[in-house]
CSV table of C-alpha atoms in Angstrom, one decimal:
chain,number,residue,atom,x,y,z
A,20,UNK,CA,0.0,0.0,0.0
A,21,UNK,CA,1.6,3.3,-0.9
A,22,UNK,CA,2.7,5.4,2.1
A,23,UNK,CA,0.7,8.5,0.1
A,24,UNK,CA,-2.4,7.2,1.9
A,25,UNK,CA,-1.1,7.9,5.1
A,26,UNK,CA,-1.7,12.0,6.0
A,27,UNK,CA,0.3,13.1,9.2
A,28,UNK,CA,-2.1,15.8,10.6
A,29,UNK,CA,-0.4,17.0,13.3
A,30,UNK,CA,1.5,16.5,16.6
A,31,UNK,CA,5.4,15.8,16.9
A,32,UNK,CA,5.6,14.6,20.6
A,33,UNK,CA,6.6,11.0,21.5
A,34,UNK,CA,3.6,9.6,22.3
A,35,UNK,CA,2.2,6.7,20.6
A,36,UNK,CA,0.7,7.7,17.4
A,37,UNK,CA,-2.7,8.1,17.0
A,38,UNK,CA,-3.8,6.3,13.6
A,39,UNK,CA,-7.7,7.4,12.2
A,40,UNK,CA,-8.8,5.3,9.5
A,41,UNK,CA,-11.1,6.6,6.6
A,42,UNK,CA,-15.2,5.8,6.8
A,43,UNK,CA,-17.0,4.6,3.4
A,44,UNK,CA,-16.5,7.7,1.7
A,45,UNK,CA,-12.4,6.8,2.2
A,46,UNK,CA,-11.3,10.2,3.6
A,47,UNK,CA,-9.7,10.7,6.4
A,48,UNK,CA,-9.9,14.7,6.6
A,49,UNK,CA,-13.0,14.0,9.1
A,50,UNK,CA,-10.1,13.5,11.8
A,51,UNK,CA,-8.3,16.6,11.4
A,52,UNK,CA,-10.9,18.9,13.7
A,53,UNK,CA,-10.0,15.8,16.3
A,54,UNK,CA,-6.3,16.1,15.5
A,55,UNK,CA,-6.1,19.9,17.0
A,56,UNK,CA,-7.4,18.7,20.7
A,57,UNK,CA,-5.1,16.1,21.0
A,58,UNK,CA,-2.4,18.1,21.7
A,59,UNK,CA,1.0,17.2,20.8
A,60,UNK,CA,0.4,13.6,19.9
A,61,UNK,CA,1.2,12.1,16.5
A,62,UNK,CA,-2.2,12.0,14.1
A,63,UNK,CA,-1.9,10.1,11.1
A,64,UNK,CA,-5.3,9.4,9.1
A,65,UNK,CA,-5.2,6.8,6.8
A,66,UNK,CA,-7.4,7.2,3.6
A,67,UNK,CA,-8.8,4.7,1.3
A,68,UNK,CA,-7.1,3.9,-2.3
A,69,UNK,CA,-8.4,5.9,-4.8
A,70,UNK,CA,-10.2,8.4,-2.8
A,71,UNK,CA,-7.4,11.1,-4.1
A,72,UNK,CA,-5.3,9.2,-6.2
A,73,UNK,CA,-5.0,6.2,-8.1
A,74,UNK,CA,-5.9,2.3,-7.2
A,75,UNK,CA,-9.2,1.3,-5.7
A,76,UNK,CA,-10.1,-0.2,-2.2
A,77,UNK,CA,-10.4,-3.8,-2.3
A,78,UNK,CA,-13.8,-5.0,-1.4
A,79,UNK,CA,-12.7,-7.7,1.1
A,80,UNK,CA,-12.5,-5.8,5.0
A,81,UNK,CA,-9.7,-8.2,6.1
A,82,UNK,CA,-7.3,-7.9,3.3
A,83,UNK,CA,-8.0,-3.9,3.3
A,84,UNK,CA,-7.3,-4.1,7.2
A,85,UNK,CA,-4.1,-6.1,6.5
A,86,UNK,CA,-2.8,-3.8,3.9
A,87,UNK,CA,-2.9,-0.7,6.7
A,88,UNK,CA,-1.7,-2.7,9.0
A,89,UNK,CA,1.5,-3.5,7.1
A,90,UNK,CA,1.8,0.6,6.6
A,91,UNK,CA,1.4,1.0,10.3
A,92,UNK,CA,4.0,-1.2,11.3
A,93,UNK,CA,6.4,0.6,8.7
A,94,UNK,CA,5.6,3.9,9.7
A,95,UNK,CA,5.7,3.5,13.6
A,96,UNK,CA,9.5,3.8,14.0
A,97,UNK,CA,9.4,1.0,16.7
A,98,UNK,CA,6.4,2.6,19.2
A,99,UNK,CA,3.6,1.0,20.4
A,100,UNK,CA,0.4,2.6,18.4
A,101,UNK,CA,-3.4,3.5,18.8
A,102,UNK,CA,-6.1,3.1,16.6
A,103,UNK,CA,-9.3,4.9,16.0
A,104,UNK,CA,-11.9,4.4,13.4
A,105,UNK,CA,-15.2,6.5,12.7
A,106,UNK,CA,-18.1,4.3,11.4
A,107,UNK,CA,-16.7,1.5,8.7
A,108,UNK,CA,-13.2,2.4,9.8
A,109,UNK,CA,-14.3,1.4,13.1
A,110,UNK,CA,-14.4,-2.0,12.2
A,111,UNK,CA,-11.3,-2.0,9.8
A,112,UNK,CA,-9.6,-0.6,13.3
A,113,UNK,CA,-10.3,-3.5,14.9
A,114,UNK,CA,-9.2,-6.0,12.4
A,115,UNK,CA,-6.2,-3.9,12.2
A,116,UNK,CA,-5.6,-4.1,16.3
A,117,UNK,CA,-5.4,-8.1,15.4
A,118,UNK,CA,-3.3,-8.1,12.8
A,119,UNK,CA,-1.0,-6.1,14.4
A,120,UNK,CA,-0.8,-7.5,17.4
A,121,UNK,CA,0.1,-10.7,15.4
A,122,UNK,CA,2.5,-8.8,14.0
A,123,UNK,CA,4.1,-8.3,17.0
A,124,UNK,CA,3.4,-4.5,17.3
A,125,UNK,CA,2.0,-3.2,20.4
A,126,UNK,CA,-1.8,-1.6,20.6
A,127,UNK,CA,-2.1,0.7,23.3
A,128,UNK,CA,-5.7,1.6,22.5
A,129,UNK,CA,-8.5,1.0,19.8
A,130,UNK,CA,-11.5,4.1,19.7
A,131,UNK,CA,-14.5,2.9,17.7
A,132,UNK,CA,-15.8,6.3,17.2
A,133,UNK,CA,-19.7,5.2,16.2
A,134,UNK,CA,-19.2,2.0,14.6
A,135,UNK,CA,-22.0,0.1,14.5
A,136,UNK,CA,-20.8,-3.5,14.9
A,137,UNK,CA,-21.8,-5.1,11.5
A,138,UNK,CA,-22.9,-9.1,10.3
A,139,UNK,CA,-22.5,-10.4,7.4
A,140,UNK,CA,-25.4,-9.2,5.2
A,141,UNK,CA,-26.4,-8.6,1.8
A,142,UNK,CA,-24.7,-5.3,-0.2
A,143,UNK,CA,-27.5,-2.9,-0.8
A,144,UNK,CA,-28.5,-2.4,-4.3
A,145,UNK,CA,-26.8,0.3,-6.5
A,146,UNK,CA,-29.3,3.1,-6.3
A,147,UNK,CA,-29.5,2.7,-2.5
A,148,UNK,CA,-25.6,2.8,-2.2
A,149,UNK,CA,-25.6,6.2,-4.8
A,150,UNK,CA,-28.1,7.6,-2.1
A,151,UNK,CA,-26.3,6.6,0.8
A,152,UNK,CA,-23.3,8.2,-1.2
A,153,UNK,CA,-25.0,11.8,-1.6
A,154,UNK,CA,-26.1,11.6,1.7
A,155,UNK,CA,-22.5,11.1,3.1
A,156,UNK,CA,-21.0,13.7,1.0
A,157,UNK,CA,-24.0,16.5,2.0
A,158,UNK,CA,-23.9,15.2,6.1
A,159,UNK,CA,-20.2,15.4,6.2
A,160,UNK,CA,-20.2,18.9,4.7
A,161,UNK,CA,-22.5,20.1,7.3
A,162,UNK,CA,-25.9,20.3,5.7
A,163,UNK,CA,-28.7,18.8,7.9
A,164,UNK,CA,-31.6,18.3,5.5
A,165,UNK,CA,-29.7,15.8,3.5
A,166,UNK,CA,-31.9,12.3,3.7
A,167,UNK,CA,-35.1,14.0,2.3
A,168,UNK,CA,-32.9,16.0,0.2
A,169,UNK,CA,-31.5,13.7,-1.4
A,170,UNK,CA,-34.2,11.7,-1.8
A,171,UNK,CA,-36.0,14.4,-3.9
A,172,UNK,CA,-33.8,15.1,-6.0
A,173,UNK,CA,-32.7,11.3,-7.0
A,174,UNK,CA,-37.0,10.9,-7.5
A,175,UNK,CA,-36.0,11.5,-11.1
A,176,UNK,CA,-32.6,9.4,-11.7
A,177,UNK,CA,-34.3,5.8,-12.6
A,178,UNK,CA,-32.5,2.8,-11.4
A,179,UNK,CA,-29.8,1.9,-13.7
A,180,UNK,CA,-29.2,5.4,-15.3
A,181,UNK,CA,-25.6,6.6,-15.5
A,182,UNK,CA,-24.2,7.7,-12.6
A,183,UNK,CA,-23.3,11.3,-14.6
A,184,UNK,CA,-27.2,12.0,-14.5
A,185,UNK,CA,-27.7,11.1,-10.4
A,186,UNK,CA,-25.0,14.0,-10.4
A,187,UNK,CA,-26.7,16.5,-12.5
A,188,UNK,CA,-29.3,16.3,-10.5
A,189,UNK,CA,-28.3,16.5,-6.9
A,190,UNK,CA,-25.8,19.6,-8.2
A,191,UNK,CA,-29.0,21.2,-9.8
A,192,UNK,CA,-30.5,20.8,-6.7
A,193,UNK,CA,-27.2,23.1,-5.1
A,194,UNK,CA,-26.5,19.1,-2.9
A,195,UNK,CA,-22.8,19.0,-4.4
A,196,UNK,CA,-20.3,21.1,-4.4
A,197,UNK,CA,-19.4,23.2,-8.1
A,198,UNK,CA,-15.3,21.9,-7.7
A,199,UNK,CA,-16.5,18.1,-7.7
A,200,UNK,CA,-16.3,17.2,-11.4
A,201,UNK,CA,-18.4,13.7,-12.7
A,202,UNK,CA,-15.0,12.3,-12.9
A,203,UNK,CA,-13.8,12.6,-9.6
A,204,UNK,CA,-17.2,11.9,-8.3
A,205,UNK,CA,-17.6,8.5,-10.0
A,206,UNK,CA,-14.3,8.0,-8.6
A,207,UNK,CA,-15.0,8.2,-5.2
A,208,UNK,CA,-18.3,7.1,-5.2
A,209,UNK,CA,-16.9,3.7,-6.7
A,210,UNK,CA,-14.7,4.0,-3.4
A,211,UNK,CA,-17.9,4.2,-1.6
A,212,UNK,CA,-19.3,1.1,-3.2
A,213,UNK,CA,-16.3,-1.1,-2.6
A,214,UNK,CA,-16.0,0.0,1.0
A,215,UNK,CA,-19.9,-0.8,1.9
A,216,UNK,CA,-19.6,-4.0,0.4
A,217,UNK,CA,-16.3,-4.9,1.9
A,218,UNK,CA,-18.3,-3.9,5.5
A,219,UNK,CA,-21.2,-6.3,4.4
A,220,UNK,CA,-19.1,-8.7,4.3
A,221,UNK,CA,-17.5,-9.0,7.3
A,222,UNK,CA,-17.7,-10.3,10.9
A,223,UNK,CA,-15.9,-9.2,13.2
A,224,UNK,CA,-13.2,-11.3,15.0
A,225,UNK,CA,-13.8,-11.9,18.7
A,226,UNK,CA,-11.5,-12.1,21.5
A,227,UNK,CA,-9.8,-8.6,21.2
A,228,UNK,CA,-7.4,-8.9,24.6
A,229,UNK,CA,-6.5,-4.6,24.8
A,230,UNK,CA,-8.5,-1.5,26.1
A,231,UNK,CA,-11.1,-0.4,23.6
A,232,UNK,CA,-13.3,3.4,23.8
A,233,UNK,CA,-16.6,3.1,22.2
A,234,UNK,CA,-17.7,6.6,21.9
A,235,UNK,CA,-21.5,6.5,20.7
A,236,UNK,CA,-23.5,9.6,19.5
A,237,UNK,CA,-26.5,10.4,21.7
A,238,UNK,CA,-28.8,10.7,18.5
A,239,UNK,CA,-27.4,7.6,16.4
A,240,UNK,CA,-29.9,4.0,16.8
A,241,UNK,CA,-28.0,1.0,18.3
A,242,UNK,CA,-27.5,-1.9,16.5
A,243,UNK,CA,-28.3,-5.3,18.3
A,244,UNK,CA,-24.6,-6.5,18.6
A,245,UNK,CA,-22.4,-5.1,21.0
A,246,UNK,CA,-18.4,-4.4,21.0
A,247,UNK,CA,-18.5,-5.5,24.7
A,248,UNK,CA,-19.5,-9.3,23.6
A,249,UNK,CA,-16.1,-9.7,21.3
A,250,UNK,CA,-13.4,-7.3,23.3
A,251,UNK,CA,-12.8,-7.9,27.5
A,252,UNK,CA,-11.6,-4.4,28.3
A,253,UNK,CA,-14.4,-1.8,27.2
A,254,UNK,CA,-15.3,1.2,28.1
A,255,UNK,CA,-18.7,3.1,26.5
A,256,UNK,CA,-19.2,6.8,26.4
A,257,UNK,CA,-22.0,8.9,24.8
A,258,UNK,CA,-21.5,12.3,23.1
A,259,UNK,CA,-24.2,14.9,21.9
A,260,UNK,CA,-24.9,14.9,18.3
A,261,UNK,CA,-25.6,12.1,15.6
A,262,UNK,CA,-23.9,10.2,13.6
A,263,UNK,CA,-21.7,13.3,11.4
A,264,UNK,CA,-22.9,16.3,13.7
A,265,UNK,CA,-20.9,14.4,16.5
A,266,UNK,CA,-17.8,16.0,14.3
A,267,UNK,CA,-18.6,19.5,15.3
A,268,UNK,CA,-19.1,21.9,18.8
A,269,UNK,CA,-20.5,20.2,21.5
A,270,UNK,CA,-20.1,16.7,20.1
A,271,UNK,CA,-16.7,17.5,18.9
A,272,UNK,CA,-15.5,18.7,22.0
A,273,UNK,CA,-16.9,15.9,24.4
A,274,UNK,CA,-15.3,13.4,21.6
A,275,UNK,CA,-12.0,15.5,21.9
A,276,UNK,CA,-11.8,15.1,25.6
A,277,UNK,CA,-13.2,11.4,26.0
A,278,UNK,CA,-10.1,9.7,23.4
A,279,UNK,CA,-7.8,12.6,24.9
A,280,UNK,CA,-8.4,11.4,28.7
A,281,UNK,CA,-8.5,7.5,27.6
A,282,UNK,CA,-5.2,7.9,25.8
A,283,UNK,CA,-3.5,9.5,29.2
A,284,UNK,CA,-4.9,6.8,31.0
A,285,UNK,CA,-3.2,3.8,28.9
A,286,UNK,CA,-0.1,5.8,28.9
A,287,UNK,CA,-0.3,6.0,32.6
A,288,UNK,CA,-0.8,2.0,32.6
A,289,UNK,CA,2.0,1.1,31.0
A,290,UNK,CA,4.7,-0.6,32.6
A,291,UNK,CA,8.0,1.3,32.7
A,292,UNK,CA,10.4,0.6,30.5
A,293,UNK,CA,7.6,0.4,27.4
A,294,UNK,CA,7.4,2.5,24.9
């Protein structure tokens, strides 16, 4: 995996580096608001293949997982390392934590930052993925009337249509931004698509022996599986907000504080003489 997917955002102390792996959409620029509250520790996010560049994500969750776990352990310079992931990366996280661990590289701590703990199921059909797309892009920009928004303007993109037409209509409908050409849209919503069906796909592997933060938004639904029946060391917190308004004031700042006092407290647990 090419090191150009790994984005240093900040942070040159010598604590153990803080890497944030990309949702569906396969950026990892959602971490950079997080990144400034964390003080001088090392933040690295990790974004998908193809989201700026060139390759695509594979569509398999534990080959994707092993591929950034190989660029962690190259970039790590010998420390021990944390992992957080927002939604899908959640779950990549974790199977991450395992295969580095098997590695042989130490996991101080793994923050699954509203990540719904996933079974395998089937991948949604195209048009509902192109919606779940648009909506994604317009929630992570900010905009709160995206779902029905969306949904009105994709009324008149039938089912199979190009992808160039869904497009034209959610610009028209002033949904996506005027620098976001068809190419580079198609681009990343292919991204998108891999990554969802790579997540429906997967089960997650039990067992998971290290601390673990599950930060939850107060307005996101639960799902019916838990983190706390495949992990031993969990600890569940609960920030204002939903799902992508967690990522700004309130939310933002009770999500800044609960991964910043976590990551003091496994630095204050470990033995001396680790590093």
């Amino acid at each position: 995996m090419s090191a150009d997917l790994l984005l240093p955002f900040g942070g040159g102390g010598k604590a153990p580096p803080l890497y944030c792996v990309h949702s569906a959409s396969g950026s990892a620029y959602t971490y950079l608001p997080l990144a400034g509250l964390l003080g001088d520790r090392p933040v690295v996010g990790i974004e998908a293949p193809g989201y700026d560049g060139d390759g695509l994500p594979p569509t398999d969750l534990r080959r994707l997982a092993d591929d950034y776990a190989r660029a962690v352990d190259d970039d790590r310079a010998g420390r021990e390392v944390c992992l957080l992931g927002w939604s899908m990366g959640g779950s990549v996280a974790w199977e991450m934590a395992h295969r580095l661990l098997t590695r042989g590289c130490p996991v101080a701590l793994v923050v699954l930052v509203d990540a719904l703990m996933h079974h395998a199921e089937p991948v949604p059909p195209r048009e509902a993925m192109l919606a779940g797309f648009a909506v994604n892009l317009v929630r992570e920009a900010g905009e709160g009337r995206a779902v029905q928004a969306v949904a009105d303007a994709l009324r008149a993109w039938p089912a199979g249509a190009p992808a160039e037409d869904a497009w034209r209509l959610l610009r028209s409908a002033g949904l996506i931004p005027e620098d976001l050409d068809a190419e580079t849209l198609g681009r990343r919503f292919e991204v998108f698509r891999r990554n969802v069906e790579a997540l429906h796909g997967y089960v997650p592997e039990p067992g998971y022996p290290g601390p673990v933060l599950v930060v939850e938004s107060a307005g996101s639904p639960r799902g019916p599986l838990r983190w706390t029946d495949v992990a031993q060391d969990v600890r569940t917190v609960t920030v204002p907000g939903d799902h992508f308004s967690m990522w700004r004031g309130a939310g933002l700042t009770a999500l800044g504080a609960a991964v910043r006092e976590t990551l003091r407290e496994v630095s204050s647990m470990r033995p001396e003489g680790v590093r």
